[in-house]
Every structure is written in structure tokens, then in C-alpha cells.
Amino acid sequence: MSRPRIAISAGDPAGIGPDIVLAVAAGDWPAELVVIADADMLKARAEQLGLSASVLERISIEHEPLAAPAVPGEGDTRNAAAVLEALRRSVAGCQSGDYDALVTAPVNKAVIADSGVPFSGHTEFLAELTNTPRVVMLLAAGDLRVALATTHLPLRDVPVAVERAPLEEILRVLDSDLKAKFGLAAPRISVLGLNPHAGEGGHLGHEDEAVIAPAIAVARAAGIEASGPWPADTAFNATLRTNTDAYLAMYHDQGLPVLKYASFGAAVNITLGLPIIRTSVDHGTAFDLAGTGKADPSSLRAALTMAIELAEKRRGS
């Protein structure tokens, strides 16, 4: 078969997205890399970073013009529309079969929101674009995988958002994609509790016994190897880690600090449940590093490697 075609959205042009895309482009890949971004911006950034012009010859560029010149380190709301349009074009290409997977460089949520477009993150935006009712954010670093029941919510909104029916759906999506994408025959999912000590029998909150435990019971009745709710402060101990293929955390900053502490810059963000393959970096736009040559491309390299592996698996299935 021909090599897979991987779409790469370069993210916020004022951030490190273009830097790490160019760094990764210099490598040898068993895939065709198609970068959706402003061609002039990429050329200017390559010159600023002192990269050879031959780097741009190693990738295909689908030009998405910016509304204003990109200044590294200075987010510009005028360019938010181009950032989102690059994502729309990437998704449309994946849906039509032009691309086999999408890899996204980081965007800045505040810049997009300040432009007047409600935006809480890539995950939610891609779900809307593909009309997917339930997606699951999963970060993976080797065999450590952490999925999220809620994503980019203020902490005070999390307890209300943790509901039984959505948790049941999330566990089904997580189980299904761990089988389909990672080849795990019977994935073991450890579900974290919401409250300290998983509620301490109701003394520290009722969500764990009233919402999370029943959702786990439904999943187990459906043949899903889910367990918990486990107290989050001890769930990543060596014993449970050995018996866990993926954790399901209740909120963003419950499980991700552990994963990022263990593997920051090497983890991959994978959106489960989508009809397309999408991977991403595990970090933000890092405006302070943009254009300096100090940005680490390791996470994008890992995301691209994962995207190619998943695309080849899908093409061969």
C-alpha cells in the first residue's frame, strides 16, 4: 500500500506549534506529512530558527492564510479564524479519505475565545465538527494511559458534570477503542473516585457511591473490566498500576499531573470515539519559547508516531 497521508495542523502561529512542526519535518517518516498552515509563516519561522530551506521541501503544505503577520510570542485574535479553519480542513480531509489521520499542534484557548468564538479545547471542537455525541480524551505514555470523564471545566462545575449515564458511555468508548486502537483484548480500566478517599463511605461526598459505583457496575455487567472507584491519591501505586491498562479520572487535574510528571514531553493526547484518528501533543503553546529554537518537539514526534501506527493498523484491518 502507499504510505499513509497524515494531516498536521500547526496550531497557534504565535506559539511553538510551527517550531516543532518544522523540527519534526526534518526527520524521515514512513508517511506523507501534509501541514495545514500559512506557507509564508512557515517559511519565515524556518528562517528565524536558522533551518535549511530543504526542511519545507520534506512536507506538503496546504496554505491557510493568516489575517495578520504572526509574531512569535504574541497571540493575535485576528488569526484565530485561520487556526480554526485549518482544523476544519484537516477534519474534512480525514473524513473524505484524503488524510489517514490528524495530528494537532497546540492552540491557545484564550486567544480563540477572545476572538469571539466559544472554544474550550480541541477535543470538544473536533467532536462538534464530526457530530460525535461522546468523545473521550486519553493521554498515553507507554503503558500508562489516563482518560478523562470531564475535560476543560472549572473545578466547581465538575461534580454536577459527573453523571451516571455519561460515565457508562465513556466506559464503553474507552473499552472499545482500547481494543480497536491498542489491541488490548480485555482492557482493565481503573476508575478514580471524585472525592478524597473515594467518598469515605459517604462521609466525604456521595457521588462515588451514588453515581460512579453504579456506572462501574453497569459496565461490568456488559463485560467491561472496570474497577473502582479508587481513591485518586493511591490509585497509581505499583500494585494497581500492574493491573491497570487505563485509568479513568473524573477531571482534568486529577489524573494528568501524574502522567505528565512521569513523561512530560513524551506523552500523546488521543481523542477516542471520533470517526477519525486524531493525536496531539501533551503541552500548550509556550509563547515564551516560540521562535527561540528551544522548543522540545518530543511530544509532537510521539504524537506523529502514534498517528502513523494507528493509521497503518486501520488501513490493514
CSV table of C-alpha atoms in Angstrom, one decimal:
chain,number,residue,atom,x,y,z
A,1,MET,CA,0.0,0.0,0.0
A,2,SER,CA,1.0,3.6,-0.4
A,3,ARG,CA,2.3,5.5,2.6
A,4,PRO,CA,-0.3,7.0,4.9
A,5,ARG,CA,-1.0,10.7,4.5
A,6,ILE,CA,-1.0,12.5,7.8
A,7,ALA,CA,-2.5,15.9,8.2
A,8,ILE,CA,-0.8,18.2,10.7
A,9,SER,CA,-2.4,21.4,11.9
A,10,ALA,CA,0.3,23.8,13.0
A,11,GLY,CA,-1.7,25.4,15.9
A,12,ASP,CA,-1.4,28.9,17.0
A,13,PRO,CA,1.1,30.7,14.7
A,14,ALA,CA,2.5,32.7,17.6
A,15,GLY,CA,3.2,29.7,19.6
A,16,ILE,CA,5.7,26.8,19.4
A,17,GLY,CA,3.4,24.8,17.0
A,18,PRO,CA,5.2,25.9,13.8
A,19,ASP,CA,8.6,25.4,15.5
A,20,ILE,CA,8.0,21.8,16.5
A,21,VAL,CA,6.3,21.0,13.2
A,22,LEU,CA,9.4,22.2,11.3
A,23,ALA,CA,11.6,20.2,13.7
A,24,VAL,CA,9.6,17.1,13.1
A,25,ALA,CA,9.5,17.6,9.4
A,26,ALA,CA,13.3,17.3,9.2
A,27,GLY,CA,13.0,13.6,10.2
A,28,ASP,CA,12.4,10.6,8.0
A,29,TRP,CA,8.9,9.3,8.3
A,30,PRO,CA,7.1,6.3,6.7
A,31,ALA,CA,4.3,8.7,5.8
A,32,GLU,CA,3.5,11.8,3.7
A,33,LEU,CA,3.2,14.8,6.0
A,34,VAL,CA,0.7,17.5,5.0
A,35,VAL,CA,0.9,20.6,7.1
A,36,ILE,CA,-2.2,22.9,7.0
A,37,ALA,CA,-0.9,26.4,7.8
A,38,ASP,CA,0.1,29.7,6.3
A,39,ALA,CA,3.0,28.9,3.9
A,40,ASP,CA,4.7,32.3,4.3
A,41,MET,CA,4.5,32.0,8.1
A,42,LEU,CA,6.2,28.6,8.0
A,43,LYS,CA,9.0,29.9,5.7
A,44,ALA,CA,9.5,32.9,7.9
A,45,ARG,CA,9.7,30.8,11.1
A,46,ALA,CA,12.2,28.4,9.4
A,47,GLU,CA,14.4,31.3,8.6
A,48,GLN,CA,14.1,32.7,12.1
A,49,LEU,CA,15.1,29.3,13.5
A,50,GLY,CA,18.0,29.0,11.2
A,51,LEU,CA,16.7,26.0,9.5
A,52,SER,CA,17.6,25.0,5.9
A,53,ALA,CA,15.0,25.7,3.2
A,54,SER,CA,15.1,22.0,2.4
A,55,VAL,CA,13.0,21.3,5.5
A,56,LEU,CA,10.0,22.8,3.8
A,57,GLU,CA,10.6,20.5,0.8
A,58,ARG,CA,10.1,17.5,3.0
A,59,ILE,CA,6.4,18.3,3.7
A,60,SER,CA,3.4,19.2,1.6
A,61,ILE,CA,1.8,22.5,2.7
A,62,GLU,CA,-1.9,23.2,2.3
A,63,HIS,CA,-1.9,27.0,2.6
A,64,GLU,CA,-4.3,28.5,5.1
A,65,PRO,CA,-3.7,32.3,5.0
A,66,LEU,CA,-3.4,34.3,8.2
A,67,ALA,CA,-5.3,37.6,8.7
A,68,ALA,CA,-2.2,39.3,10.2
A,69,PRO,CA,1.5,38.6,10.3
A,70,ALA,CA,2.4,36.1,13.1
A,71,VAL,CA,4.7,37.5,15.8
A,72,PRO,CA,6.3,34.7,17.9
A,73,GLY,CA,5.2,35.0,21.5
A,74,GLU,CA,2.3,37.4,20.8
A,75,GLY,CA,-1.1,35.8,20.4
A,76,ASP,CA,-3.3,37.6,17.9
A,77,THR,CA,-7.1,37.2,17.9
A,78,ARG,CA,-7.1,38.2,14.2
A,79,ASN,CA,-5.5,34.8,13.4
A,80,ALA,CA,-8.0,32.7,15.4
A,81,ALA,CA,-10.2,32.2,12.4
A,82,ALA,CA,-7.4,30.7,10.4
A,83,VAL,CA,-6.4,28.4,13.2
A,84,LEU,CA,-9.9,27.0,13.4
A,85,GLU,CA,-10.3,26.8,9.6
A,86,ALA,CA,-7.1,24.7,9.4
A,87,LEU,CA,-8.7,22.3,11.8
A,88,ARG,CA,-11.9,22.2,9.8
A,89,ARG,CA,-9.9,21.5,6.6
A,90,SER,CA,-8.0,18.8,8.4
A,91,VAL,CA,-11.1,17.0,9.7
A,92,ALA,CA,-12.8,17.3,6.3
A,93,GLY,CA,-9.8,15.7,4.7
A,94,CYS,CA,-9.8,12.8,7.2
A,95,GLN,CA,-13.5,12.3,6.7
A,96,SER,CA,-13.2,12.2,2.9
A,97,GLY,CA,-10.2,9.8,3.0
A,98,ASP,CA,-7.7,12.3,1.7
A,99,TYR,CA,-5.8,12.0,5.0
A,100,ASP,CA,-5.4,8.9,7.2
A,101,ALA,CA,-5.0,10.7,10.5
A,102,LEU,CA,-4.8,14.2,12.0
A,103,VAL,CA,-2.0,15.4,14.4
A,104,THR,CA,-2.6,18.7,16.1
A,105,ALA,CA,-0.1,21.2,17.4
A,106,PRO,CA,-1.2,23.3,20.3
A,107,VAL,CA,-3.7,26.1,20.1
A,108,ASN,CA,-4.3,28.9,22.6
A,109,LYS,CA,-7.8,28.6,24.0
A,110,ALA,CA,-7.8,32.2,25.4
A,111,VAL,CA,-6.8,33.7,22.1
A,112,ILE,CA,-9.6,31.9,20.3
A,113,ALA,CA,-12.2,32.7,23.0
A,114,ASP,CA,-11.1,36.3,23.0
A,115,SER,CA,-11.8,36.5,19.2
A,116,GLY,CA,-15.5,35.9,20.0
A,117,VAL,CA,-15.6,32.1,19.3
A,118,PRO,CA,-16.7,29.9,22.2
A,119,PHE,CA,-13.9,27.4,22.4
A,120,SER,CA,-13.0,25.0,25.3
A,121,GLY,CA,-10.4,22.8,23.5
A,122,HIS,CA,-9.5,20.7,20.5
A,123,THR,CA,-11.4,17.7,21.9
A,124,GLU,CA,-14.8,19.4,22.1
A,125,PHE,CA,-14.3,21.3,18.8
A,126,LEU,CA,-13.5,18.0,16.9
A,127,ALA,CA,-16.5,16.3,18.5
A,128,GLU,CA,-18.7,19.1,17.2
A,129,LEU,CA,-17.1,19.1,13.7
A,130,THR,CA,-17.7,15.3,13.4
A,131,ASN,CA,-21.1,15.3,15.1
A,132,THR,CA,-19.8,12.8,17.6
A,133,PRO,CA,-22.0,12.6,20.7
A,134,ARG,CA,-19.4,11.1,23.0
A,135,VAL,CA,-15.6,11.6,22.8
A,136,VAL,CA,-13.0,10.7,25.4
A,137,MET,CA,-9.7,12.4,26.0
A,138,LEU,CA,-6.9,9.9,26.6
A,139,LEU,CA,-3.3,10.7,27.3
A,140,ALA,CA,-0.8,7.9,26.9
A,141,ALA,CA,2.9,7.5,27.7
A,142,GLY,CA,3.9,3.9,27.1
A,143,ASP,CA,1.6,1.7,29.1
A,144,LEU,CA,0.4,4.5,31.3
A,145,ARG,CA,-2.9,5.7,30.0
A,146,VAL,CA,-5.2,8.2,31.6
A,147,ALA,CA,-8.7,9.1,30.2
A,148,LEU,CA,-10.9,11.9,31.4
A,149,ALA,CA,-14.6,11.8,32.4
A,150,THR,CA,-14.7,15.6,32.1
A,151,THR,CA,-12.2,17.8,30.3
A,152,HIS,CA,-11.9,21.6,30.3
A,153,LEU,CA,-14.3,22.6,33.1
A,154,PRO,CA,-13.9,24.8,36.1
A,155,LEU,CA,-13.4,22.7,39.1
A,156,ARG,CA,-16.7,23.9,40.7
A,157,ASP,CA,-18.6,22.5,37.7
A,158,VAL,CA,-17.1,19.0,37.9
A,159,PRO,CA,-19.4,17.4,40.5
A,160,VAL,CA,-22.5,18.3,38.5
A,161,ALA,CA,-21.0,17.1,35.3
A,162,VAL,CA,-20.1,13.6,36.7
A,163,GLU,CA,-23.3,11.8,35.9
A,164,ARG,CA,-24.1,8.1,35.7
A,165,ALA,CA,-25.3,7.8,32.1
A,166,PRO,CA,-22.3,9.7,30.6
A,167,LEU,CA,-19.9,7.6,32.7
A,168,GLU,CA,-21.4,4.5,31.3
A,169,GLU,CA,-21.0,5.8,27.7
A,170,ILE,CA,-17.4,6.9,28.5
A,171,LEU,CA,-16.5,3.4,29.8
A,172,ARG,CA,-18.0,1.8,26.6
A,173,VAL,CA,-16.0,4.2,24.3
A,174,LEU,CA,-12.8,3.7,26.4
A,175,ASP,CA,-13.2,-0.1,26.4
A,176,SER,CA,-14.0,-0.2,22.6
A,177,ASP,CA,-11.1,2.0,21.5
A,178,LEU,CA,-8.6,0.3,23.8
A,179,LYS,CA,-9.4,-2.9,22.0
A,180,ALA,CA,-9.6,-1.4,18.5
A,181,LYS,CA,-6.7,1.1,18.6
A,182,PHE,CA,-4.4,-0.5,21.1
A,183,GLY,CA,-5.0,-4.2,20.5
A,184,LEU,CA,-6.0,-4.9,24.2
A,185,ALA,CA,-8.2,-8.0,24.2
A,186,ALA,CA,-9.8,-7.3,27.6
A,187,PRO,CA,-8.6,-3.9,28.8
A,188,ARG,CA,-8.6,-3.3,32.6
A,189,ILE,CA,-9.9,0.1,33.5
A,190,SER,CA,-9.4,1.5,37.0
A,191,VAL,CA,-11.9,4.3,37.7
A,192,LEU,CA,-10.9,7.0,40.1
A,193,GLY,CA,-13.3,8.4,42.7
A,194,LEU,CA,-14.3,12.0,42.7
A,195,ASN,CA,-13.9,12.8,46.4
A,196,PRO,CA,-11.0,12.3,48.8
A,197,HIS,CA,-10.8,8.6,49.8
A,198,ALA,CA,-13.5,7.9,47.1
A,199,GLY,CA,-16.0,9.5,49.4
A,200,GLU,CA,-15.1,7.6,52.6
A,201,GLY,CA,-18.4,5.6,52.6
A,202,GLY,CA,-20.4,8.8,52.0
A,203,HIS,CA,-18.7,10.8,54.8
A,204,LEU,CA,-16.8,12.9,52.2
A,205,GLY,CA,-19.3,13.1,49.5
A,206,HIS,CA,-22.0,10.9,47.9
A,207,GLU,CA,-21.0,11.0,44.2
A,208,ASP,CA,-18.7,8.0,44.5
A,209,GLU,CA,-21.3,5.6,45.8
A,210,ALA,CA,-24.4,7.1,44.2
A,211,VAL,CA,-23.0,7.8,40.7
A,212,ILE,CA,-19.6,6.3,39.9
A,213,ALA,CA,-20.0,2.9,41.5
A,214,PRO,CA,-23.4,2.2,39.8
A,215,ALA,CA,-21.8,3.2,36.4
A,216,ILE,CA,-19.0,0.8,37.0
A,217,ALA,CA,-21.5,-2.0,37.9
A,218,VAL,CA,-23.3,-1.4,34.6
A,219,ALA,CA,-20.0,-1.6,32.7
A,220,ARG,CA,-19.0,-4.8,34.4
A,221,ALA,CA,-22.4,-6.4,33.6
A,222,ALA,CA,-21.7,-5.5,30.0
A,223,GLY,CA,-18.4,-7.4,30.1
A,224,ILE,CA,-16.1,-4.4,30.6
A,225,GLU,CA,-13.3,-5.0,33.1
A,226,ALA,CA,-13.8,-1.8,35.1
A,227,SER,CA,-13.0,-1.5,38.8
A,228,GLY,CA,-13.3,1.2,41.5
A,229,PRO,CA,-14.0,3.8,42.4
A,230,TRP,CA,-10.4,4.0,43.7
A,231,PRO,CA,-9.1,6.8,45.9
A,232,ALA,CA,-7.1,9.0,43.5
A,233,ASP,CA,-4.2,9.6,45.9
A,234,THR,CA,-3.3,5.9,46.0
A,235,ALA,CA,-4.6,4.6,42.6
A,236,PHE,CA,-1.2,5.0,40.9
A,237,ASN,CA,0.6,2.7,43.4
A,238,ALA,CA,2.7,-0.1,41.9
A,239,THR,CA,0.2,-2.8,42.6
A,240,LEU,CA,-2.8,-1.2,41.0
A,241,ARG,CA,-0.6,0.1,38.1
A,242,THR,CA,0.4,-3.5,37.3
A,243,ASN,CA,-3.3,-4.5,37.0
A,244,THR,CA,-4.4,-1.4,35.0
A,245,ASP,CA,-4.4,-0.8,31.3
A,246,ALA,CA,-6.1,2.6,31.6
A,247,TYR,CA,-7.3,4.9,34.3
A,248,LEU,CA,-10.5,6.9,34.1
A,249,ALA,CA,-10.0,10.2,36.0
A,250,MET,CA,-13.0,12.3,36.9
A,251,TYR,CA,-11.5,15.7,36.0
A,252,HIS,CA,-8.5,17.2,34.1
A,253,ASP,CA,-6.2,17.9,37.0
A,254,GLN,CA,-6.9,14.6,38.9
A,255,GLY,CA,-5.1,12.2,36.7
A,256,LEU,CA,-3.0,14.2,34.3
A,257,PRO,CA,-0.5,15.6,36.8
A,258,VAL,CA,0.7,12.0,37.5
A,259,LEU,CA,1.1,11.2,33.8
A,260,LYS,CA,2.8,14.5,32.9
A,261,TYR,CA,5.1,14.2,35.9
A,262,ALA,CA,6.1,10.7,34.7
A,263,SER,CA,6.5,11.6,31.0
A,264,PHE,CA,6.1,15.3,30.2
A,265,GLY,CA,7.1,16.0,26.6
A,266,ALA,CA,6.7,12.3,25.6
A,267,ALA,CA,3.0,11.7,26.2
A,268,VAL,CA,0.4,11.6,23.4
A,269,ASN,CA,-3.1,13.0,23.5
A,270,ILE,CA,-5.5,10.7,21.7
A,271,THR,CA,-9.2,11.5,21.1
A,272,LEU,CA,-11.2,8.3,21.4
A,273,GLY,CA,-14.7,7.9,20.0
A,274,LEU,CA,-14.1,10.0,16.9
A,275,PRO,CA,-14.7,8.6,13.4
A,276,ILE,CA,-11.2,9.8,12.5
A,277,ILE,CA,-7.8,9.3,14.1
A,278,ARG,CA,-6.5,12.3,16.0
A,279,THR,CA,-3.5,12.6,18.2
A,280,SER,CA,-1.9,15.6,19.7
A,281,VAL,CA,0.9,16.9,22.0
A,282,ASP,CA,0.6,16.9,25.8
A,283,HIS,CA,1.5,20.6,26.2
A,284,GLY,CA,0.4,24.1,25.3
A,285,THR,CA,1.6,26.9,23.0
A,286,ALA,CA,4.5,28.1,25.2
A,287,PHE,CA,4.6,31.6,23.8
A,288,ASP,CA,7.8,32.3,25.7
A,289,LEU,CA,9.7,29.7,23.7
A,290,ALA,CA,8.2,30.5,20.2
A,291,GLY,CA,10.9,31.3,17.7
A,292,THR,CA,13.8,30.8,20.1
A,293,GLY,CA,14.8,27.3,18.9
A,294,LYS,CA,14.4,26.0,22.5
A,295,ALA,CA,11.0,24.2,22.0
A,296,ASP,CA,11.2,20.4,22.5
A,297,PRO,CA,9.5,18.5,19.6
A,298,SER,CA,9.4,15.2,21.5
A,299,SER,CA,5.7,15.1,22.2
A,300,LEU,CA,4.8,16.0,18.6
A,301,ARG,CA,7.2,13.4,17.4
A,302,ALA,CA,5.5,10.8,19.7
A,303,ALA,CA,2.0,12.0,18.5
A,304,LEU,CA,3.0,11.6,14.9
A,305,THR,CA,4.5,8.2,15.5
A,306,MET,CA,1.2,7.1,17.2
A,307,ALA,CA,-0.9,8.6,14.4
A,308,ILE,CA,1.1,6.6,11.8
A,309,GLU,CA,0.8,3.4,13.8
A,310,LEU,CA,-3.0,3.8,14.2
A,311,ALA,CA,-3.4,4.7,10.6
A,312,GLU,CA,-1.5,1.7,9.4
A,313,LYS,CA,-3.5,-0.5,11.7
A,314,ARG,CA,-6.8,0.9,10.3
A,315,ARG,CA,-5.6,0.5,6.7
A,316,GLY,CA,-4.6,-3.0,7.3
A,317,SER,CA,-7.7,-4.1,9.1
